[in-house]
Tab-separated table of C-alpha atoms and ligand atoms in Angstrom:
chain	number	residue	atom	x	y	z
X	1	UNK	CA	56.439	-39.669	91.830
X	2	UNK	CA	56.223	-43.354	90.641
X	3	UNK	CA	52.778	-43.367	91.224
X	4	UNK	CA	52.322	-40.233	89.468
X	5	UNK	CA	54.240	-41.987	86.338
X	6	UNK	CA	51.918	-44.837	86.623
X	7	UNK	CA	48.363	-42.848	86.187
X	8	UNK	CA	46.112	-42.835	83.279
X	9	UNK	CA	45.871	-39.294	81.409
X	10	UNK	CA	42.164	-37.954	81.119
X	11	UNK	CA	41.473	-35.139	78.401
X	12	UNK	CA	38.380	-33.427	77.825
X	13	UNK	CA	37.347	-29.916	76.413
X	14	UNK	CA	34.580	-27.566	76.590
X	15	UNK	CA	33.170	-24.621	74.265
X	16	UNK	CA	32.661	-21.345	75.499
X	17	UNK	CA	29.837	-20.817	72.910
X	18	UNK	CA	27.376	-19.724	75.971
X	19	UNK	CA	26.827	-20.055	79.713
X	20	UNK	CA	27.712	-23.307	81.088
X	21	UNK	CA	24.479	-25.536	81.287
X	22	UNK	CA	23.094	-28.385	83.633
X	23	UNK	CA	23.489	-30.876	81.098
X	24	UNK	CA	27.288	-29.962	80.453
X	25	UNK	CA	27.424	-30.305	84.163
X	26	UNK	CA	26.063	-33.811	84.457
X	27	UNK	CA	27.323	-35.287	81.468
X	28	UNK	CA	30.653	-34.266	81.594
X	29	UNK	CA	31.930	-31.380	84.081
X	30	UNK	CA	31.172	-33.240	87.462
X	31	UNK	CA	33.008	-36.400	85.964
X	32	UNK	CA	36.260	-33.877	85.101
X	33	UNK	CA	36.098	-32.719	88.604
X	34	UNK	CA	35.506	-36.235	90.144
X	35	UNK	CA	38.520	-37.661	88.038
X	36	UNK	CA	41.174	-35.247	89.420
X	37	UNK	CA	42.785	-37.296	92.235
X	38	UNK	CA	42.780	-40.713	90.534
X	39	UNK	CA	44.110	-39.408	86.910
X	40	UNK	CA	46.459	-36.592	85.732
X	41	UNK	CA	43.898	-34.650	84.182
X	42	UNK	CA	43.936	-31.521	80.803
X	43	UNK	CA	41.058	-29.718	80.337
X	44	UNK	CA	40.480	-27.148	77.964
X	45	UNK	CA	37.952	-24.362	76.448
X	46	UNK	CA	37.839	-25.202	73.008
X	47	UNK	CA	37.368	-21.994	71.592
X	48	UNK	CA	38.882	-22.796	68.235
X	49	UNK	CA	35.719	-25.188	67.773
X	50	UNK	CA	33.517	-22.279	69.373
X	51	UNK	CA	34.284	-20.017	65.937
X	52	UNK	CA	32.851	-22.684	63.601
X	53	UNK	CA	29.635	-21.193	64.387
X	54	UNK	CA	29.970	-17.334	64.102
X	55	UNK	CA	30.153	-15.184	67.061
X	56	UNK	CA	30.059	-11.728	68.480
X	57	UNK	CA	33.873	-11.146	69.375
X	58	UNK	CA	32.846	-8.530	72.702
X	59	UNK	CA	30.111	-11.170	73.742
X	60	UNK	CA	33.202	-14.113	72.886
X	61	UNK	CA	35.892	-12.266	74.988
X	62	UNK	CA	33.298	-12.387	77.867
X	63	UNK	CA	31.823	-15.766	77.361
X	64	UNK	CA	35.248	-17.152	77.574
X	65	UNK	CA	36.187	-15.933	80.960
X	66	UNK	CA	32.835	-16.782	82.201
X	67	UNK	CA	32.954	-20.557	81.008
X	68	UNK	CA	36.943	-20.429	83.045
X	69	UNK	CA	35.526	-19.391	85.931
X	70	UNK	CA	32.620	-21.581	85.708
X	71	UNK	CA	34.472	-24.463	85.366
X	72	UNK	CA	36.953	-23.917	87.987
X	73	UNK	CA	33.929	-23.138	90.461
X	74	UNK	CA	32.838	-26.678	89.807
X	75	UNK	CA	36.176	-27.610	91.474
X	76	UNK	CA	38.706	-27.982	88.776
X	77	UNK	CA	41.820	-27.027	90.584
X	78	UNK	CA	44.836	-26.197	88.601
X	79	UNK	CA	47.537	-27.370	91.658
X	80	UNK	CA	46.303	-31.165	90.586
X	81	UNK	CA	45.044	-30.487	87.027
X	82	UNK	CA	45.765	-28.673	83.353
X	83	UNK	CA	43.248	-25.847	82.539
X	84	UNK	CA	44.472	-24.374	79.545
X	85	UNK	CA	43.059	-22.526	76.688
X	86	UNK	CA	43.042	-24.383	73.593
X	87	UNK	CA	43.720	-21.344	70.929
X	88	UNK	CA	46.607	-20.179	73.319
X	89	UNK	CA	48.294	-23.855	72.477
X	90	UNK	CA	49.712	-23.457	69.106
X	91	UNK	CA	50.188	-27.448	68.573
X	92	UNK	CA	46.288	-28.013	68.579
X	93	UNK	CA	46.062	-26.098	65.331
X	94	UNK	CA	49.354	-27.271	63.762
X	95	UNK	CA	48.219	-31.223	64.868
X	96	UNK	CA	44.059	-30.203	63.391
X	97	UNK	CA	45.785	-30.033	59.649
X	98	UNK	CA	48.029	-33.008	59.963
X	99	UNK	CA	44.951	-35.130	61.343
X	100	UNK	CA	42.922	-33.057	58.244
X	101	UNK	CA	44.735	-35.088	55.633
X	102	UNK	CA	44.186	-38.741	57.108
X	103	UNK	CA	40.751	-37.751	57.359
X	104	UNK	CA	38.098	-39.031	54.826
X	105	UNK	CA	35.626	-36.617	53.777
X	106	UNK	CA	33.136	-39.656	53.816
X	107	UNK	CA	34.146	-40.172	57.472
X	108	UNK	CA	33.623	-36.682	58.514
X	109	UNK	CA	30.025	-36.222	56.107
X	110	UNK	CA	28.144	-38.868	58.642
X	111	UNK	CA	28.992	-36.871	62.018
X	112	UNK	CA	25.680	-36.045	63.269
X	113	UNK	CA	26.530	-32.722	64.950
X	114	UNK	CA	27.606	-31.603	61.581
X	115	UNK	CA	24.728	-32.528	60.169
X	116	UNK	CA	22.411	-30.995	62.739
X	117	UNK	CA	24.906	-27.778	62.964
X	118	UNK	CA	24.469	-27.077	59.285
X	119	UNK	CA	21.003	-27.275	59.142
X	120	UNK	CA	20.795	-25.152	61.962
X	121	UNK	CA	23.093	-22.455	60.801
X	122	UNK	CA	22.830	-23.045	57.196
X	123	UNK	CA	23.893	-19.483	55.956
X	124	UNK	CA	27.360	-20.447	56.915
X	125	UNK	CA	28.227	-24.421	56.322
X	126	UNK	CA	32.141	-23.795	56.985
X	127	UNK	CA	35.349	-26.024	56.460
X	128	UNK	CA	36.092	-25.749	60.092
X	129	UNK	CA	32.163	-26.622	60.807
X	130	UNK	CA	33.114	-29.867	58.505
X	131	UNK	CA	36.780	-30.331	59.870
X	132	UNK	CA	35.621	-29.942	63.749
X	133	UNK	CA	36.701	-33.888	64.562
X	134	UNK	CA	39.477	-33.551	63.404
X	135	UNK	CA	40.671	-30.583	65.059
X	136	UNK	CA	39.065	-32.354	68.512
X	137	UNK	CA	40.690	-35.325	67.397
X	138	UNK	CA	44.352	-33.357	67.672
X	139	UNK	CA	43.114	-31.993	71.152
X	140	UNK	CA	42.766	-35.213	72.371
X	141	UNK	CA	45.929	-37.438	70.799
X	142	UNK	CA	48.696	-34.921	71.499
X	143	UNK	CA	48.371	-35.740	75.187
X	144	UNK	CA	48.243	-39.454	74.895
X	145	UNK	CA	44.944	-39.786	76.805
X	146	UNK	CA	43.452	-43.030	77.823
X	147	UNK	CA	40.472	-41.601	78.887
X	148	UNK	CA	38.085	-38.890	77.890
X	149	UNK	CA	34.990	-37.734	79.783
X	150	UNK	CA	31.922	-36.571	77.686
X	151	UNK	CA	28.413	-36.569	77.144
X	152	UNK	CA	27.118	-39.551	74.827
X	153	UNK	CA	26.402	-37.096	71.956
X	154	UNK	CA	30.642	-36.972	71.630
X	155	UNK	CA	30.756	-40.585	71.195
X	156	UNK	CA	30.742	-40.668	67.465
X	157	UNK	CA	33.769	-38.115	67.677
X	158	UNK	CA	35.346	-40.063	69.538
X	159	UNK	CA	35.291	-43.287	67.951
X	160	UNK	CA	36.332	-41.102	64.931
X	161	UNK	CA	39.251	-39.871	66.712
X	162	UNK	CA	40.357	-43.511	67.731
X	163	UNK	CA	39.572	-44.467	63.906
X	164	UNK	CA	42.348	-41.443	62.536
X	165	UNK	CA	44.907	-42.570	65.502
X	166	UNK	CA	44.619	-46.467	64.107
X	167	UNK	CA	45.036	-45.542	60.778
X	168	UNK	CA	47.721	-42.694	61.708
X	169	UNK	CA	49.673	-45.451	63.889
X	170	UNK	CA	49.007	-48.070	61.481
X	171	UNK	CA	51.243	-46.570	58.537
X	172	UNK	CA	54.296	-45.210	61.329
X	173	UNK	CA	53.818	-47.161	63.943
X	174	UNK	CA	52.979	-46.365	67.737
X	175	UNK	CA	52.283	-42.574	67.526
X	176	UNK	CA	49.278	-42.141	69.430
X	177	UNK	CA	47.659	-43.675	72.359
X	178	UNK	CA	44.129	-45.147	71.378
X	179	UNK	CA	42.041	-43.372	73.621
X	180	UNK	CA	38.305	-44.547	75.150
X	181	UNK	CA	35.301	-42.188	75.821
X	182	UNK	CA	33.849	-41.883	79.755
X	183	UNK	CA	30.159	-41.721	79.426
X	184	UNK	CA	28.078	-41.344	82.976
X	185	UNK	CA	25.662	-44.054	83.857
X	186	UNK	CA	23.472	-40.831	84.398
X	187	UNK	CA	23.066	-37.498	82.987
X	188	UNK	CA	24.977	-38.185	79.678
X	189	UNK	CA	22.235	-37.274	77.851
X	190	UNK	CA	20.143	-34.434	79.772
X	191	UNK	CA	16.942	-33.312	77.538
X	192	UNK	CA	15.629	-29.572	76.749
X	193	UNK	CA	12.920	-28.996	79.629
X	194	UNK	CA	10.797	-27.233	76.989
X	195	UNK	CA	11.346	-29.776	74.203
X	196	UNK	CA	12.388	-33.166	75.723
X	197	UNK	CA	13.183	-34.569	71.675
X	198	UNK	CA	16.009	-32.328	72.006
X	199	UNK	CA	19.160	-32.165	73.987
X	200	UNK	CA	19.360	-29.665	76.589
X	201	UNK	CA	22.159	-27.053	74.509
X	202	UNK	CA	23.976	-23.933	75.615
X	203	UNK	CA	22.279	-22.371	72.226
X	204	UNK	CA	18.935	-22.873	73.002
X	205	UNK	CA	16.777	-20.568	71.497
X	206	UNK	CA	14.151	-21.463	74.066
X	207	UNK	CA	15.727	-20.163	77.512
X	208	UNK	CA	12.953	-21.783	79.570
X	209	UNK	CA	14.345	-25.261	78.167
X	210	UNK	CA	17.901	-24.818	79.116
X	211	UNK	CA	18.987	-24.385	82.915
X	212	UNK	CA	22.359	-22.129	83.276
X	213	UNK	CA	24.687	-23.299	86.182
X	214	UNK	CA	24.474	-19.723	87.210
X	215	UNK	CA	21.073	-19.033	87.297
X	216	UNK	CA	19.616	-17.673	90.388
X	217	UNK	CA	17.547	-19.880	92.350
X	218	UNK	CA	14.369	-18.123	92.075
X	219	UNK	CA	14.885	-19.245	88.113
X	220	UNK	CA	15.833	-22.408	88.378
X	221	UNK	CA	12.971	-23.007	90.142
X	222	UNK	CA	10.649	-21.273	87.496
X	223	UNK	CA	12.056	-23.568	84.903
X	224	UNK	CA	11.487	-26.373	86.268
X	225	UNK	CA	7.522	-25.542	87.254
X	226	UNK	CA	7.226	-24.874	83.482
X	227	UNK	CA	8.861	-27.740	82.352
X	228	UNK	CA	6.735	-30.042	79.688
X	229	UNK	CA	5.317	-33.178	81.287
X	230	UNK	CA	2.312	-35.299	80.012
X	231	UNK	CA	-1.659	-35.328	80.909
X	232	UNK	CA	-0.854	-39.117	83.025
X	233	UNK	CA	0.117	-37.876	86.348
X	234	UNK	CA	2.005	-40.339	87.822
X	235	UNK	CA	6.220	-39.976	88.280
X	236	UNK	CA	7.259	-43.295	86.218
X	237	UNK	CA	9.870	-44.073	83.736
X	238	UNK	CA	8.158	-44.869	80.905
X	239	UNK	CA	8.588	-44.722	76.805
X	240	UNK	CA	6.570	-41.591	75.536
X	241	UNK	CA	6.831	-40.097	78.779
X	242	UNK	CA	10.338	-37.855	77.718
X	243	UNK	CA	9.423	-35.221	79.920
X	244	UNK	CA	8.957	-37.412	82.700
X	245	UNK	CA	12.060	-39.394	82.217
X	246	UNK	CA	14.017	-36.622	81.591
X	247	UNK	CA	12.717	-34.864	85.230
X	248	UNK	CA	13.661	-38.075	87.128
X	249	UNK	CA	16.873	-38.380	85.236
X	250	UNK	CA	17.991	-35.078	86.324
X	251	UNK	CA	17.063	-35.634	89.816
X	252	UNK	CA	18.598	-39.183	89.414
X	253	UNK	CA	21.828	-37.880	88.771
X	254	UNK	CA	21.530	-34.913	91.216
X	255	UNK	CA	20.358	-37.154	94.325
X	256	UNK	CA	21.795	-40.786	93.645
X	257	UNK	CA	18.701	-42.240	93.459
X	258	UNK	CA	17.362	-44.879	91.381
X	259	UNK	CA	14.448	-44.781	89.188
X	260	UNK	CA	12.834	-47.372	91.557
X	261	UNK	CA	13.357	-44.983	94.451
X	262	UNK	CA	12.220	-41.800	92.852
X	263	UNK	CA	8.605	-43.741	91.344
X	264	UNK	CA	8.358	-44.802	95.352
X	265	UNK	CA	9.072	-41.554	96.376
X	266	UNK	CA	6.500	-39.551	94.590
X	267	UNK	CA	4.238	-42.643	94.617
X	268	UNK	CA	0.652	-41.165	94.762
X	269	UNK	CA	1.610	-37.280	94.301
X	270	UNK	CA	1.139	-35.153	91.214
X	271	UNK	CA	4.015	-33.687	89.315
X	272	UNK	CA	3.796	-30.371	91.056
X	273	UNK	CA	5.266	-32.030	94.558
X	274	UNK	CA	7.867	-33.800	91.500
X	275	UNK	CA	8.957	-30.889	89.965
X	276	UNK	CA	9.243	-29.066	93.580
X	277	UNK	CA	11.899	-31.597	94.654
X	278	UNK	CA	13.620	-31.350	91.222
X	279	UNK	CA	13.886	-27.809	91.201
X	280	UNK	CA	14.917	-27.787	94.926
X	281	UNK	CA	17.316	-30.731	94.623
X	282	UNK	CA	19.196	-28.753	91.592
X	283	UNK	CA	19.088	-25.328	93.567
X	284	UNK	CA	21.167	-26.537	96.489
X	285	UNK	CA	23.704	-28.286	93.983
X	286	UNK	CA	24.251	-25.633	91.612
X	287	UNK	CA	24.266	-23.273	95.116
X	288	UNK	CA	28.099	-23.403	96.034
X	289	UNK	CA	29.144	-23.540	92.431
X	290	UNK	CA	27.175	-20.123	91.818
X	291	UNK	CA	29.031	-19.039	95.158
X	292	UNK	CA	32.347	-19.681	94.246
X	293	UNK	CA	32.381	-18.453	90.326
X	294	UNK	CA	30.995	-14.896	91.886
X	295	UNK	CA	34.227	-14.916	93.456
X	296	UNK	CA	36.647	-16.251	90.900
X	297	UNK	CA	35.112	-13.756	87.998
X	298	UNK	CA	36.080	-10.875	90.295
X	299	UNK	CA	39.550	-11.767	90.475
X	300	UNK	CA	40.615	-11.470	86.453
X	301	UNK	CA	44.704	-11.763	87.577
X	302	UNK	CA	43.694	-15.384	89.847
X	303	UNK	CA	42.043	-16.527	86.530
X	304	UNK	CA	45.160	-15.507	84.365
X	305	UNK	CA	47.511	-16.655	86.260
X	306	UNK	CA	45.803	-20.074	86.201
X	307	UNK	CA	45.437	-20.129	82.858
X	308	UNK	CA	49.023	-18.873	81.608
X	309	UNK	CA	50.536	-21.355	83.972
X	310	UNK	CA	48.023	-24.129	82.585
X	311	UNK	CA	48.819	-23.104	79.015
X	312	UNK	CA	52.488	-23.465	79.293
X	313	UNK	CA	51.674	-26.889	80.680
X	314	UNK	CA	50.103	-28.157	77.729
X	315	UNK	CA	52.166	-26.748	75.280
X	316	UNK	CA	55.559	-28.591	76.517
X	317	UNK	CA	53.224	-31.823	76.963
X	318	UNK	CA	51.673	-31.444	73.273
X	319	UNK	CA	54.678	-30.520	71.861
X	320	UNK	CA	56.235	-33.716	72.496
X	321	UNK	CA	53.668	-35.766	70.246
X	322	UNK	CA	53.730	-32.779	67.563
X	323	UNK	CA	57.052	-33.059	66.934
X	324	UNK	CA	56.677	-36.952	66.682
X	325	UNK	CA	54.100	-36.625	64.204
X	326	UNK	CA	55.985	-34.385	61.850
X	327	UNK	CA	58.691	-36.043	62.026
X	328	UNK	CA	56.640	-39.807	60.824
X	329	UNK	CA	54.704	-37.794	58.650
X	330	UNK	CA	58.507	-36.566	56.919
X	331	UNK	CA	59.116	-33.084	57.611
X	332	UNK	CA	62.366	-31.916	58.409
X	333	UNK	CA	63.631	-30.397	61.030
M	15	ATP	P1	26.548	-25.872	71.802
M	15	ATP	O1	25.146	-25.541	72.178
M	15	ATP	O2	27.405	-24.676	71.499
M	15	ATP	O3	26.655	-26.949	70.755
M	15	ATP	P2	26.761	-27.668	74.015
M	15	ATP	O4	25.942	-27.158	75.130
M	15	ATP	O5	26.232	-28.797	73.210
M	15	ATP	O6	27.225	-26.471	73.088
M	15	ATP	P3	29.542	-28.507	74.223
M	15	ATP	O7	30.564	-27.491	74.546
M	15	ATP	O8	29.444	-28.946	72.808
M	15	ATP	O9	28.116	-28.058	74.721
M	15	ATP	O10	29.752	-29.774	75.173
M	15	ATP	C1	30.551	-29.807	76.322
M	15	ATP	C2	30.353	-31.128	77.021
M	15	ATP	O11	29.048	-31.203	77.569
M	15	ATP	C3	30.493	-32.339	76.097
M	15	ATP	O12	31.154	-33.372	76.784
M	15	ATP	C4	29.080	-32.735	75.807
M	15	ATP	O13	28.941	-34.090	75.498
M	15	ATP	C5	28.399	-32.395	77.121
M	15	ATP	N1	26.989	-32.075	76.928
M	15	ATP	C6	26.491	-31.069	76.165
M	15	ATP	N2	25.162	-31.037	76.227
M	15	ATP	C7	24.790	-32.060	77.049
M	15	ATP	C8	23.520	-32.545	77.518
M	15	ATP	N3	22.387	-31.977	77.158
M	15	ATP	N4	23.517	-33.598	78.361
M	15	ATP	C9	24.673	-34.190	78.745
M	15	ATP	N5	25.893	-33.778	78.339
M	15	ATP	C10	25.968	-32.730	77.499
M	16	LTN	N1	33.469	-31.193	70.662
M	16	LTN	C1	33.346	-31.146	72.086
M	16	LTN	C2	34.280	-30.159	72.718
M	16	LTN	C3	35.647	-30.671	72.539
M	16	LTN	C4	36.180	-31.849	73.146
M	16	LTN	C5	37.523	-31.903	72.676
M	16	LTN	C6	35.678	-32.803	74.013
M	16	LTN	C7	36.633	-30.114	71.793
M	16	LTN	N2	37.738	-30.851	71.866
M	16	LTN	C8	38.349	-32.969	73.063
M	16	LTN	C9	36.521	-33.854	74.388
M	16	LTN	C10	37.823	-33.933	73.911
M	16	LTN	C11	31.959	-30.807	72.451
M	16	LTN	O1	31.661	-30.977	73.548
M	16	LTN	N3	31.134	-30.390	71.582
């Protein structure tokens, strides 16, 4: 129990906006699941951040329960960790406007992902498409987390979030814990196999450039055979090769191996054999996870139960820095 006292919190948070990809895998999902044992871990499905960008509500209901069972099939186990649903947690909405109004505008106009989200959905440039951070901000700071595994294209929100808790903590003292982003070594930035300029995104318009944890193998394998390369032939890591690098990052991350070893491996062979061993190396990874969610998404009461007893969870441990806030801040009880 001591020990339990004694270890770091990790918080991170996913959006069911679409079927789980391989780069949310790699650049932040495997690190969740790796983290259990050695942190007290809260995970969540953002889906308050999923409706800045408008959805279907039948296709929503389902995506949700898909990206749950997804995620727990990756090994997130709710005996040693919090898997809750974020709009099921009342304090992540109350904390979002608090955090709204010791957040610049200035500050929240130079995010990049709102800059790329509205000009990619420009028919609807929202408030909550504009307030995002700050309501990811809240997600993170109500649980006091030191640590917080993502992919690198979250580091600016992060470093915005530790920006709002300085500035929060600076005028009432020692409210929130300053948290730090967890960015892999490998695979925190995996690229769009069709378009290696552009990061490898559950919205994808191009489905040959984005490869879905649950995809069969037979289309895995299809994806990768089609994936862009260059006219040079030869497996290195090399600027203006993004295809390329992108291939041997992917298999990097998948097999352990080094660039080094990977340019030895396919020393002399043509991208064919490369994109063979890619395809195959990613087939027999995803293969258990694929296994396990077909057996999770038939049991709907396993998954509820899990995520009732999960949301409960979070809400007692949120609450606690909620009512903290409110009460610096000077509302009354
Ligand atoms: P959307 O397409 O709806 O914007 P997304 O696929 O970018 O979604 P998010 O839910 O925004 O996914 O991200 C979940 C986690 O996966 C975050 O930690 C993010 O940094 C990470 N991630 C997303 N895409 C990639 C990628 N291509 N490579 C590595 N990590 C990624
Ligand atoms: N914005 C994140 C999802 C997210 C998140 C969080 C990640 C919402 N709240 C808190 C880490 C911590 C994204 O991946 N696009």
């Amino acid at each position: 129990m001591e020990n339990e006292q004694k270890k770091q919190v990790v918080f991170s948070a996913i959006q069911p906006s679409g079927t789980i990809t391989l780069g949310n895998y790699l650049g932040a999902v495997r690190n969740w699941v790796r983290m259990q044992d050695e942190y007290n871990c809260i995970y969540a499905l953002a889906d308050m951040h999923t409706i800045t960008v408008r959805q279907e509500p039948a296709q929503m209901r389902k995506n949700i329960l898909d990206a749950y069972a997804s995620i727990m099939a990756c090994g997130i186990d709710v005996e040693k960790s919090i898997f809750f649903i974020q709009s099921h947690v009342h304090t992540h909405a109350e904390m979002a406007w608090i955090l709204n109004c010791y957040t610049q505008f200035g500050e929240l106009s130079r995010m990049t992902q709102f800059k790329d989200k509205s000009a990619k959905h420009a028919d609807n440039i929202n408030a909550g498409l504009f307030t995002y951070p700050s309501l990811m901000a809240g997600d993170i700071l109500l649980y006091q987390a030191d640590k917080v595994p993502v992919g690198a294209d979250q580091k600016q929100h992060i470093e915005l979030t530790c920006d709002i808790a300085k500035r929060f903590n600076g005028l009432y003292g020692n409210v929130f814990k300053i948290p730090e982003g967890f960015i892999p070594k490998n695979g925190a930035r995996v690229m769009s196999l069709q378009n290696p300029l552009n990061k490898m995104s559950k919205s994808d318009e191009n489905a040959n450039g984005c490869v879905h944890l649950l995809d069969p193998p037979e289309v895995i394998m299809k994806k990768f055979k089609r994936a862009v390369t260059d006219s040079d032939a030869c497996v290195r890591y090399a600027e203006g090769k993004d295809g390329v690098n992108n291939l041997m990052t992917i298999y990097g991350a998948v097999t352990g191996k080094t660039y080094d070893e990977i340019e030895k491996e396919f020393d002399g062979k043509g991208y064919g054999d490369f994109k063979t061993a890619v395809g195959e190396a990613v087939i027999e990874e995803l293969r258990p996870i694929r296994e396990r969610y077909e057996q999770l998404i038939a049991d709907k009461a396993y998954l509820e139960d899990c995520y009732h007893k999960s949301d409960e969870l979070a809400l007692r441990i949120s609450s606690r820095t909620l009512n903290k806030a409110m009460k610096k801040v000077g509302f009354i009880k």
